[in-house]
Amino acid sequence: MADAGRHPNIELITNANIENISGYVGNFNVTVTKKARFVDENECTACGDCVDVCPEVYPDEFELGLSSRKAIYQPFPQAVPSSFVINMDQCLGTTPIACGKCADACEKKCIDYDMQDEVIQLEVGTVIVATGMEVYDPTEIDEYGYRRYENVVTSLEFERLINSGGPTQGHLVRPTDYEMPETVAFIQCVGSRSVKRGNPYCSNICCMNTVKDSLMIKDHWPEVDVKVFYMDIRAFGKGFEDLYRQSKNRGTKYIRGIPGEIREDPETKNLILTVEDTLTGELQEHEVDMVVLAVGAVPRHDSAVVKKLLTLSTTSDGFFMEAHPKLLPVDAATKGVFFAGCAESPKDIKESVTQASAAASRANVLMAQGQISSEAITSVVAEEICSSCGLCVDVCPYHAIEVDKANKIPAQINEASCAGCGTCAAECPIQAIGMRHFEDQQIFAQIDAMLENDPEDKIVVFACNWCSYAGADTAGTSRLQYPANARLIRTMCSGRVDQRFILHAFAKGASMVLLSGCHFADCHYISANRWTQRRVERLWDKMEKKGIRPERLQLEWVSAAEGQKFATVMRAVEDLRTQVTAAEIQATQEALANA
Amino acid sequence: MSEKPSNGESGNGAPRVGVYVCQCGMNIAGTVDCEAVAEYASGLENVVVARTNKYSCSEPGQQIIKDDIRDHKLERVVVASCSPRLHEVTFRTAIKEAGLNPYVLEMANLREHCSWVHMEEPEAATQKARDLVSMAVARATLLEEQIEAVIPIARETLVIGGGIAGIQSALDLANAGYKVHLVEKEPSIGGIMAQIDKTYPTMDCSI
Ligand SMILES: Cc1cc2nc3c(=O)[nH]c(=O)nc-3n(C[C@H](O)[C@H](O)[C@H](O)COP(=O)(O)OP(=O)(O)OC[C@H]3O[C@@H](n4cnc5c(N)ncnc54)[C@H](O)[C@@H]3O)c2cc1C
Ligand code: SF4
């Protein structure tokens, strides 16, 4: 921490909010507001004279409310920067008449009640998102009585309780009577691995944290009994199993079963846990002095802000999504943006540091080149056709398009931000947008060539490059056999597929059309495939109105790994194809010809 | 290697297309009648040369394409072989070396999407291969040269969040000589780790 504070190449901007980020890889413009500290960060020597005189006492958030601090305070003793800060909402008043005691007490005169927020503009080539995580709040698990029973604490609170710098100077005491507990129980997976409450995923750190805490207790207070209630102990990392074994050898009891309920003895404030030991099937009761809930990790409550500013995606668990889970694990889908630490998924320090160095290296690779060339698959506006309606602006997942509707200025594409999904081109109602290398006429030519002979035998498949086309490749490498009637047309994203392509295929006599893209969470263009879905839904309605059976247009999500699914879809669509009659095709062609 | 030079020249101002049907050893040729596909391709509009090739991606395979680009003044190239996800870069580089813009290449996927998935139906597979090549030629004819945009990259980084991860990234990049702006919401950096005393697996102090 201190190294980062004094590094000549690092500008530390604390107490600050990112307000805006515009631009694109290589050239991001960032607006940061550095909130006023009311204490001169460079002059403050952290002597603490101000704190002694401040009359305002508040719960200390660093200690999770387990102790108190003043309205002027140092966040924690090793803070970087070490400077004090005033919480102005808690300060009695900014004029010496109201209070002003701290300003009087400060010999160096570092305190300035009139300090203003500072707006800082940055121009950067790359961005690393290391916004971390939060811990699960177990209040909603009513049967554990967190907040109702004082001796039920979270694992993070417990960290502070046994921390030599913490509110009890590291003495193990329980909150109700400040006595050392005889028995401490840990309950694992609180808020994790449950589809009912909390989150379905494993939080990755809580098992080992409990193992660590049990060892720390046994180190310092060997007489304290420790019981751990768990579903599975996940000690998967290097050296972890060894620690787990040590913990067991040193007398910590591991009981396989998650307590259904905690009750408090109103007299002793002891806690009674009811649990089924799932190894023996036996129903047990355990009376303990204190319970630690091993709470899981959750995405930060405010992560939507950064997500929006950098057009990031999140996976279903709410953590940021990497560009590829195996091959690009620290890259964001937005070029020039990388992830480090728990912002991407819950992980421990070692993994966070590893990922952080990987992210730094990825950023370095880009910046060391000094420039990059981007694939020439971007959209282009025909300004003479564009009516400035602004539809394209709404659908672009990258905010790469600007339109001045009021002044009827045609759409402008920022080529560096455009990732080339083609959704704008497909949505533009008057064909004012083209996609370089995936132009309308190129795709129409493929359809025409495919359907030149025996169109009724053919299934026209539009497959996105990243998932469905790759899924078809996987079917091939796995030698999965399926009927030979389908022919694929590759587009970068399913979002590129204009409804005119599909109708053209039907007009040319195709029996079936399949449109296939990535699963929603996997879309390589953030959320472009949502527009695919909407477009297909609109088209199904339209087909119905024209008397064309909507089943003749199929929509499927196939991932790169799902070769099996691709083959199954191929068989299913071929089945549907055999049900399409020559008369039906002719009727369709007539209906479309009259349109 | 069999060769079927086309009889006609494209002539009408449309681009001159060369088609290379890859056998991929027996991977494609074991199911698809590659000679028949090349024969069919040579009859397609704008195609001035169509050949089969044992391994198009091999050095000699690429050389044949490069030589044809010069000898037949090819303007568009269709390689009917494996998935473009595998070898598009290979062939783009090859035609670029022979003086063409890398974007005038089109591939037809005769292996992953055809010979490997229709092994029991050689005739249907061969018909599908013809269609795939015809589609590729149709598209290739309309392909345009593209210039890739070159974007300069500022040698500065923004790190959002000053937990252990942000600190580590910032230090690495700062030590590599870049200017780093480390922005932290709270009055101090440190994140969750600052709240923890001893940490696994080393059981020592975290800060
Ligand atoms: C109870 C508990 C015990 C643990 N014990 C251990 C252990 O023993 N060993 C171990 O290896 N790991 C342990 N961990 C895990 C460890 O804490 C994490 O791996 C580590 O803290 C992750 O660091 P991070 O930088 O990714 O995130 P964080 O520590 O969460 O830091 C993120 C930082 O980003 C800031 N930030 C967030 N959003 C913004 C924004 N928009 N703008 C500016 N700044 C922002 C936050 O204020 C914070 O300072 C434990 C975790 C918990 C909860
Ligand atoms: S790490 Fe252990 S306690 Fe945490 S969620 Fe996973 S299994 Fe449960």
XYZ file of C-alpha atoms in Angstrom, chain A:
595
model
C 0.000 0.000 0.000
C 2.692 2.440 1.018
C 4.627 1.623 -2.188
C 1.655 2.729 -4.245
C 1.414 5.917 -2.207
C 4.929 7.043 -2.936
C 5.578 5.748 -6.441
C 6.542 8.662 -8.701
C 4.512 7.229 -11.586
C 1.342 6.742 -9.552
C -1.069 9.564 -9.008
C -3.255 8.544 -6.092
C -6.710 10.086 -6.273
C -8.620 9.042 -3.167
C -12.032 10.054 -1.865
C -12.951 10.319 -5.504
C -15.736 9.366 -7.893
C -15.441 8.571 -11.566
C -18.093 10.801 -13.121
C -17.718 10.102 -16.788
C -15.688 8.095 -19.280
C -15.903 8.730 -22.996
C -13.728 7.737 -25.918
C -12.346 4.345 -26.766
C -9.273 2.149 -26.580
C -6.136 4.246 -26.588
C -8.013 7.459 -25.920
C -10.367 7.367 -22.971
C -11.353 10.730 -21.516
C -12.103 10.453 -17.840
C -13.707 12.939 -15.484
C -13.021 12.371 -11.794
C -14.363 14.338 -8.854
C -12.034 14.349 -5.896
C -14.251 15.126 -2.952
C -13.032 17.687 -0.471
C -11.310 16.120 2.557
C -11.246 19.441 4.413
C -7.752 18.476 5.540
C -4.695 19.227 3.421
C -3.628 15.747 2.370
C -0.013 16.732 1.743
C 0.503 18.705 4.926
C -1.324 16.542 7.480
C 1.147 14.597 9.639
C -1.561 12.427 11.204
C -0.625 13.658 14.687
C -4.196 13.238 15.907
C -4.481 16.486 17.865
C -7.673 17.312 15.999
C -9.337 14.048 16.965
C -8.805 14.663 20.650
C -10.809 17.884 20.570
C -13.614 16.855 18.200
C -16.832 16.485 20.186
C -18.746 14.465 17.570
C -18.711 10.687 17.946
C -19.942 8.278 15.237
C -19.770 4.540 14.554
C -16.504 3.634 12.825
C -17.331 2.113 9.420
C -13.894 0.547 9.049
C -14.621 -1.355 12.292
C -18.082 -2.161 10.893
C -19.610 -0.167 13.718
C -17.925 -2.279 16.400
C -16.244 0.873 17.748
C -16.515 4.605 17.263
C -14.602 7.463 15.709
C -14.876 11.260 15.563
C -16.229 13.434 12.756
C -12.590 14.139 11.884
C -10.700 10.880 11.644
C -8.101 8.755 9.988
C -9.766 5.905 8.053
C -7.449 3.383 9.770
C -3.945 3.578 11.202
C -2.064 2.363 8.087
C -4.215 4.436 5.722
C -2.673 5.692 2.482
C -2.715 8.632 2.271
C -2.347 8.855 6.021
C -4.118 12.207 6.099
C -7.191 12.763 8.238
C -10.546 13.571 6.713
C -13.672 15.338 7.933
C -17.094 13.900 7.267
C -18.925 17.178 6.669
C -22.341 15.669 7.317
C -21.174 14.857 10.818
C -19.113 17.985 11.526
C -20.948 20.405 13.807
C -20.432 23.372 11.576
C -18.016 24.898 9.222
C -17.761 28.213 10.992
C -15.633 28.769 14.041
C -18.786 29.984 15.795
C -20.364 26.579 15.552
C -17.286 24.630 16.605
C -13.990 24.954 14.800
C -12.116 23.165 17.576
C -10.037 21.004 15.275
C -8.850 23.911 13.173
C -7.682 25.571 16.371
C -5.921 22.461 17.559
C -4.062 21.856 14.284
C -0.663 23.438 14.603
C 0.205 23.063 10.915
C -3.116 24.656 9.947
C -4.025 21.867 7.579
C -7.755 22.110 8.152
C -9.785 24.117 5.672
C -13.560 24.097 6.071
C -13.977 25.819 2.716
C -12.139 23.221 0.699
C -14.001 22.502 -2.559
C -14.460 19.311 -4.554
C -11.913 19.168 -7.336
C -12.717 18.043 -10.882
C -9.856 16.216 -12.591
C -9.685 15.371 -16.301
C -7.580 12.434 -17.412
C -6.648 11.056 -20.810
C -5.652 7.417 -20.667
C -5.005 4.624 -23.130
C -6.196 1.738 -20.993
C -8.444 1.169 -17.984
C -8.202 -1.467 -15.278
C -11.378 -2.172 -13.361
C -10.480 -3.320 -9.839
C -13.589 -2.302 -7.971
C -13.726 -5.390 -5.785
C -16.734 -6.840 -4.029
C -18.862 -6.608 -0.911
C -19.858 -9.200 1.624
C -23.326 -10.677 1.822
C -25.657 -9.127 4.395
C -27.233 -12.084 6.230
C -30.094 -10.101 7.795
C -32.619 -11.680 5.400
C -31.855 -15.136 6.821
C -34.255 -14.560 9.675
C -33.660 -17.910 11.413
C -30.030 -16.985 12.118
C -31.068 -13.845 13.985
C -28.206 -11.690 12.737
C -28.761 -8.190 14.186
C -31.330 -9.657 16.624
C -28.779 -11.748 18.516
C -25.703 -9.711 19.344
C -23.444 -12.730 19.585
C -24.086 -13.653 15.966
C -21.476 -11.846 13.858
C -20.287 -12.035 10.257
C -16.866 -13.330 9.324
C -15.754 -9.832 8.370
C -16.808 -8.501 11.794
C -14.963 -11.402 13.366
C -11.832 -10.381 11.426
C -11.993 -7.007 13.162
C -12.687 -8.591 16.555
C -9.550 -10.721 16.498
C -7.422 -8.064 14.801
C -4.744 -6.675 17.075
C -5.511 -3.249 15.588
C -9.257 -3.754 16.004
C -11.795 -2.535 18.532
C -10.807 -5.108 21.181
C -7.065 -4.908 20.487
C -7.298 -8.449 19.289
C -8.820 -9.970 22.430
C -11.324 -12.641 21.581
C -14.500 -11.533 23.339
C -18.136 -11.820 22.482
C -20.200 -8.675 21.982
C -22.775 -9.086 24.801
C -20.510 -9.358 27.833
C -16.976 -8.821 26.558
C -16.110 -12.247 27.949
C -14.009 -14.760 26.107
C -16.325 -17.364 24.541
C -15.867 -21.012 25.508
C -17.257 -22.231 22.213
C -17.314 -20.492 18.846
C -19.383 -21.911 15.981
C -18.808 -21.072 12.335
C -21.607 -21.550 9.821
C -20.396 -21.882 6.234
C -21.966 -20.906 2.924
C -24.093 -18.101 4.365
C -25.491 -16.368 1.298
C -23.687 -18.753 -1.041
C -24.612 -21.940 -2.866
C -28.310 -21.519 -2.385
C -30.886 -20.979 -5.059
C -33.410 -19.750 -2.499
C -31.600 -16.993 -0.627
C -28.365 -15.203 -1.273
C -26.555 -16.495 -4.330
C -26.234 -19.813 -6.132
C -22.462 -19.630 -6.593
C -19.648 -20.661 -4.249
C -17.914 -17.575 -2.853
C -14.524 -19.203 -3.012
C -12.908 -17.607 0.059
C -15.092 -18.392 3.073
C -14.021 -22.011 3.643
C -10.368 -21.108 3.805
C -11.081 -18.012 5.841
C -12.832 -20.144 8.447
C -9.974 -22.649 8.435
C -7.642 -19.703 9.002
C -9.792 -18.279 11.814
C -9.965 -21.666 13.523
C -6.173 -21.901 13.462
C -5.818 -18.371 14.789
C -8.150 -19.174 17.672
C -6.267 -22.354 18.467
C -2.948 -20.460 18.289
C -3.933 -17.818 20.779
C -6.676 -19.397 22.850
C -6.235 -23.172 22.644
C -8.892 -23.700 25.315
C -11.663 -22.307 23.082
C -13.791 -24.942 21.391
C -14.336 -24.383 17.675
C -17.108 -26.031 15.672
C -17.533 -25.576 11.948
C -20.859 -26.386 10.293
C -20.421 -26.937 6.572
C -21.802 -28.511 3.392
C -18.449 -29.190 1.741
C -15.063 -27.788 2.687
C -13.462 -26.440 -0.447
C -9.747 -26.472 0.192
C -8.694 -26.586 -3.431
C -5.716 -24.221 -3.600
C -2.035 -24.796 -3.105
C -1.328 -25.565 0.541
C -5.005 -25.316 1.487
C -5.581 -28.987 2.269
C -2.618 -28.841 4.573
C -4.127 -25.965 6.557
C -7.452 -27.789 6.715
C -5.711 -30.886 8.080
C -3.861 -28.780 10.642
C -7.135 -27.219 11.712
C -8.681 -30.637 12.293
C -5.578 -31.954 14.060
C -5.591 -28.994 16.393
C -9.068 -29.910 17.588
C -11.523 -27.897 15.491
C -14.640 -30.010 15.002
C -16.079 -30.112 11.507
C -19.751 -31.084 11.456
C -21.299 -31.729 8.068
C -24.655 -30.000 8.172
C -25.938 -26.450 7.988
C -27.968 -25.379 11.056
C -31.620 -24.804 10.298
C -32.076 -22.347 13.125
C -30.319 -20.398 15.854
C -32.074 -19.599 19.130
C -30.789 -17.336 21.861
C -30.968 -18.206 25.526
C -32.341 -14.932 26.891
C -30.464 -15.340 30.200
C -26.973 -16.339 29.139
C -27.163 -14.900 25.602
C -25.763 -18.227 24.502
C -26.916 -19.551 21.149
C -28.485 -22.904 20.460
C -28.005 -24.359 16.987
C -30.244 -27.079 15.596
C -28.623 -29.132 12.894
C -28.861 -32.451 11.128
C -25.460 -34.078 10.838
C -25.772 -35.249 7.257
C -23.075 -37.883 7.703
C -24.934 -39.728 10.469
C -28.462 -38.462 9.851
C -28.620 -37.522 13.521
C -30.501 -34.416 14.702
C -28.313 -32.429 17.078
C -28.390 -29.339 19.263
C -25.245 -27.366 20.020
C -25.065 -24.620 22.620
C -22.304 -22.112 21.843
C -21.263 -18.690 23.123
C -20.824 -17.067 19.792
C -21.650 -17.719 16.118
C -19.673 -16.513 13.124
C -21.565 -16.496 9.837
C -19.102 -17.190 7.012
C -20.754 -14.753 4.651
C -20.260 -14.978 0.918
C -19.053 -12.400 -1.546
C -21.469 -10.321 -3.602
C -21.015 -7.805 -6.415
C -20.705 -4.204 -5.269
C -24.060 -2.480 -4.926
C -22.828 0.388 -7.135
C -21.127 -1.650 -9.868
C -23.805 -0.619 -12.385
C -22.174 2.825 -12.565
C -18.814 1.561 -13.822
C -20.613 -1.009 -15.948
C -22.485 1.723 -17.785
C -19.529 4.102 -18.106
C -17.381 1.447 -19.800
C -20.208 -0.529 -21.474
C -19.252 -3.702 -19.635
C -21.316 -6.835 -19.228
C -21.977 -8.878 -16.141
C -22.522 -12.611 -15.823
C -25.690 -13.934 -14.212
C -24.034 -13.717 -10.793
C -23.624 -9.951 -11.205
C -19.824 -9.890 -11.426
C -18.149 -8.375 -14.492
C -17.859 -10.635 -17.493
C -14.568 -11.309 -19.200
C -14.225 -11.325 -23.000
C -13.640 -15.073 -22.955
C -13.802 -17.235 -19.829
C -10.787 -19.336 -20.782
C -8.713 -17.482 -23.327
C -9.243 -13.828 -22.422
C -9.871 -14.062 -18.694
C -8.830 -10.510 -17.775
C -9.976 -8.643 -20.885
C -13.326 -6.893 -20.959
C -15.385 -7.060 -24.139
C -14.713 -3.331 -24.448
C -11.286 -2.967 -26.010
C -8.595 -1.503 -23.785
C -10.409 -2.382 -20.551
C -9.192 -5.132 -18.199
C -10.340 -6.694 -14.934
C -8.376 -7.330 -11.778
C -9.485 -8.939 -8.543
C -12.925 -9.551 -7.105
C -14.684 -7.228 -9.525
C -14.667 -10.169 -11.921
C -15.476 -12.929 -9.407
C -14.883 -13.695 -5.730
C -11.289 -14.741 -5.169
C -8.570 -14.607 -2.558
C -5.570 -12.323 -2.361
C -3.208 -14.557 -4.284
C -5.616 -14.907 -7.178
C -6.438 -11.194 -7.063
C -2.757 -10.321 -7.277
C -2.171 -12.833 -10.065
C -5.051 -11.450 -12.045
C -3.931 -7.889 -11.337
C -0.505 -8.596 -12.789
C -2.117 -10.295 -15.759
C -4.335 -7.248 -16.332
C -1.314 -4.950 -16.055
C 0.515 -7.097 -18.557
C -2.405 -7.044 -20.997
C -2.582 -3.254 -20.720
C 1.173 -3.066 -21.163
C 1.007 -5.149 -24.350
C -1.375 -2.601 -25.844
C 0.436 0.503 -24.662
C 3.896 -0.760 -25.567
C 2.800 -0.981 -29.210
C 1.752 2.642 -29.084
C -0.952 1.969 -31.670
C -3.284 -0.764 -32.833
C -5.088 -1.478 -36.032
C -8.676 -2.495 -35.659
C -10.439 -4.991 -37.888
C -12.076 -3.138 -40.724
C -15.526 -4.456 -39.914
C -17.337 -1.301 -38.893
C -20.530 0.397 -39.884
C -20.692 3.239 -42.383
C -23.521 5.750 -42.738
C -24.777 6.844 -46.128
C -25.346 10.420 -45.032
C -27.490 11.269 -48.042
C -29.996 8.581 -47.066
C -29.953 8.958 -43.263
C -33.059 10.684 -41.896
C -31.533 11.266 -38.422
C -34.231 9.157 -36.761
C -31.819 7.946 -34.092
C -32.920 4.304 -34.017
C -29.328 3.175 -34.514
C -28.210 5.155 -31.478
C -30.628 3.203 -29.292
C -29.491 -0.208 -30.472
C -25.710 0.296 -30.510
C -24.308 -1.568 -27.493
C -21.120 0.529 -27.654
C -22.601 4.030 -27.808
C -20.552 4.431 -30.985
C -23.219 6.402 -32.852
C -24.298 9.994 -32.420
C -27.253 11.643 -34.076
C -28.482 15.185 -33.778
C -32.202 14.620 -34.260
C -33.170 18.235 -33.608
C -30.891 19.629 -36.280
C -31.377 16.688 -38.639
C -27.669 15.974 -38.736
C -27.067 12.430 -40.028
C -25.700 9.692 -37.792
C -21.985 9.804 -37.121
C -20.163 6.564 -36.352
C -17.123 6.597 -34.130
C -15.102 3.991 -35.961
C -12.805 3.251 -33.045
C -15.710 2.499 -30.711
C -17.661 0.480 -33.270
C -17.070 -3.206 -32.618
C -18.771 -4.331 -35.823
C -21.815 -6.263 -34.614
C -23.952 -4.792 -37.400
C -27.067 -4.317 -35.313
C -27.450 -0.729 -36.512
C -27.290 -1.821 -40.133
C -29.954 -4.447 -39.522
C -32.224 -2.067 -37.624
C -31.983 0.955 -39.902
C -35.418 1.042 -41.556
C -34.163 2.809 -44.683
C -30.842 1.020 -45.257
C -28.765 4.082 -44.548
C -26.125 2.052 -42.711
C -23.792 -0.456 -44.269
C -21.339 -2.845 -42.630
C -17.889 -3.006 -44.119
C -17.078 -6.583 -45.185
C -20.630 -7.715 -44.364
C -22.610 -5.591 -46.798
C -26.250 -6.303 -47.634
C -25.495 -7.139 -51.248
C -22.757 -9.606 -50.238
C -25.187 -11.460 -48.003
C -27.980 -11.358 -50.587
C -25.519 -12.810 -53.117
C -24.802 -15.727 -50.790
C -28.512 -16.398 -50.337
C -29.106 -16.265 -54.085
C -26.219 -18.610 -54.823
C -27.374 -21.070 -52.186
C -30.963 -21.145 -53.413
C -30.286 -21.145 -57.126
C -31.112 -24.863 -57.447
C -33.635 -26.902 -55.440
C -34.284 -24.195 -52.830
C -36.985 -26.302 -51.193
C -34.351 -28.802 -50.060
C -32.314 -26.171 -48.274
C -32.162 -24.692 -44.841
C -30.681 -21.201 -44.761
C -28.695 -20.779 -41.563
C -27.362 -17.455 -40.317
C -24.725 -18.132 -37.673
C -22.735 -15.660 -35.636
C -18.970 -15.944 -35.864
C -18.187 -16.327 -32.164
C -20.706 -18.836 -30.898
C -22.945 -20.557 -33.397
C -20.538 -20.798 -36.324
C -17.954 -22.006 -33.810
C -20.521 -24.430 -32.357
C -20.941 -25.863 -35.848
C -17.151 -26.172 -36.023
C -17.223 -28.067 -32.736
C -19.844 -30.430 -34.147
C -17.391 -31.011 -36.998
C -14.330 -31.634 -34.877
C -16.446 -34.052 -32.803
C -17.611 -35.756 -36.051
C -21.260 -35.421 -35.043
C -23.368 -36.425 -38.023
C -26.445 -34.487 -39.119
C -28.453 -34.063 -42.338
C -26.721 -32.255 -45.193
C -29.459 -29.791 -46.085
C -28.313 -26.728 -44.166
C -25.854 -24.125 -45.449
C -24.362 -21.545 -43.138
C -23.913 -17.861 -43.776
C -21.509 -16.341 -41.298
C -22.028 -12.887 -39.819
C -20.030 -11.454 -36.938
C -23.117 -11.227 -34.735
C -26.671 -12.496 -35.060
C -27.585 -8.831 -34.605
C -26.416 -8.231 -38.194
C -29.184 -10.360 -39.694
C -31.642 -7.971 -41.275
C -35.203 -9.209 -41.559
C -34.910 -8.525 -45.277
C -32.320 -11.315 -45.534
C -34.754 -13.765 -44.037
C -37.698 -12.670 -46.155
C -35.473 -12.768 -49.227
C -34.613 -16.396 -48.461
C -38.297 -17.256 -48.228
C -39.038 -15.331 -51.391
C -36.366 -17.392 -53.141
C -38.131 -20.572 -52.093
C -36.235 -21.702 -48.996
C -38.198 -24.110 -46.808
C -36.619 -23.104 -43.541
C -34.465 -20.342 -42.097
C -32.518 -20.724 -38.867
C -31.012 -17.783 -37.085
C -28.488 -18.710 -34.452
C -26.430 -16.642 -32.036
C -24.715 -16.697 -28.677
C -26.555 -17.288 -25.441
C -27.455 -13.959 -23.903
C -24.650 -13.914 -21.375
C -22.104 -14.887 -24.051
C -22.876 -12.263 -26.697
C -19.549 -10.911 -27.926
C -21.183 -7.574 -28.554
C -22.448 -7.014 -24.986
C -26.171 -7.361 -25.625
C -26.610 -7.093 -29.381
C -28.356 -10.471 -29.521
C -31.234 -9.051 -27.474
C -32.024 -7.060 -30.597
C -31.823 -10.263 -32.623
C -34.495 -11.728 -30.406
C -36.744 -8.673 -30.645
C -36.330 -8.547 -34.399
C -37.209 -12.209 -34.810
C -40.267 -11.769 -32.592
C -41.428 -8.885 -34.762
C -40.788 -10.961 -37.856
C -42.779 -13.909 -36.516
C -45.754 -11.567 -36.154
C -45.233 -10.252 -39.635
C -44.966 -13.760 -41.074
C -48.146 -14.786 -39.331
C -49.965 -11.810 -40.851
C -48.720 -12.773 -44.293
C -49.874 -16.346 -43.789
C -46.362 -17.776 -43.493
C -46.011 -20.279 -40.683
C -43.711 -18.686 -38.084
C -42.172 -22.119 -37.339
C -40.358 -21.845 -40.652
C -38.111 -19.289 -38.998
C -36.257 -20.796 -36.061
C -34.161 -18.954 -33.496
C -31.592 -20.872 -31.460
C -28.765 -19.927 -29.114
C -25.755 -22.196 -29.523
C -22.433 -21.609 -27.823
C -19.007 -22.404 -29.246
C -18.800 -25.464 -27.034
C -22.234 -26.799 -27.909
C -21.440 -28.972 -30.907
C -23.916 -31.505 -29.652
C -26.639 -28.906 -29.437
C -25.849 -27.666 -32.928
C -26.233 -31.170 -34.343
C -29.501 -31.659 -32.453
C -30.835 -28.353 -33.756
C -29.840 -29.364 -37.281
C -31.838 -32.575 -36.995
C -34.837 -30.790 -35.532
C -34.844 -28.125 -38.238
C -34.508 -30.786 -40.936
C -37.585 -32.497 -39.450
C -39.452 -29.222 -39.742
C -38.196 -28.795 -43.295
C -39.712 -32.082 -44.397
C -43.107 -30.808 -43.244
C -42.981 -27.776 -45.539
C -44.924 -28.520 -48.723
C -44.293 -27.264 -52.225
C -47.706 -25.578 -52.155
C -46.780 -23.786 -48.962
C -43.541 -22.510 -50.462
C -45.385 -21.290 -53.509
C -47.967 -19.494 -51.383
C -45.157 -17.830 -49.437
C -43.454 -16.687 -52.592
C -46.713 -15.209 -53.828
C -47.415 -13.488 -50.524
C -43.937 -11.937 -50.513
C -44.070 -10.983 -54.173
C -47.264 -9.009 -53.537
C -45.727 -7.133 -50.629
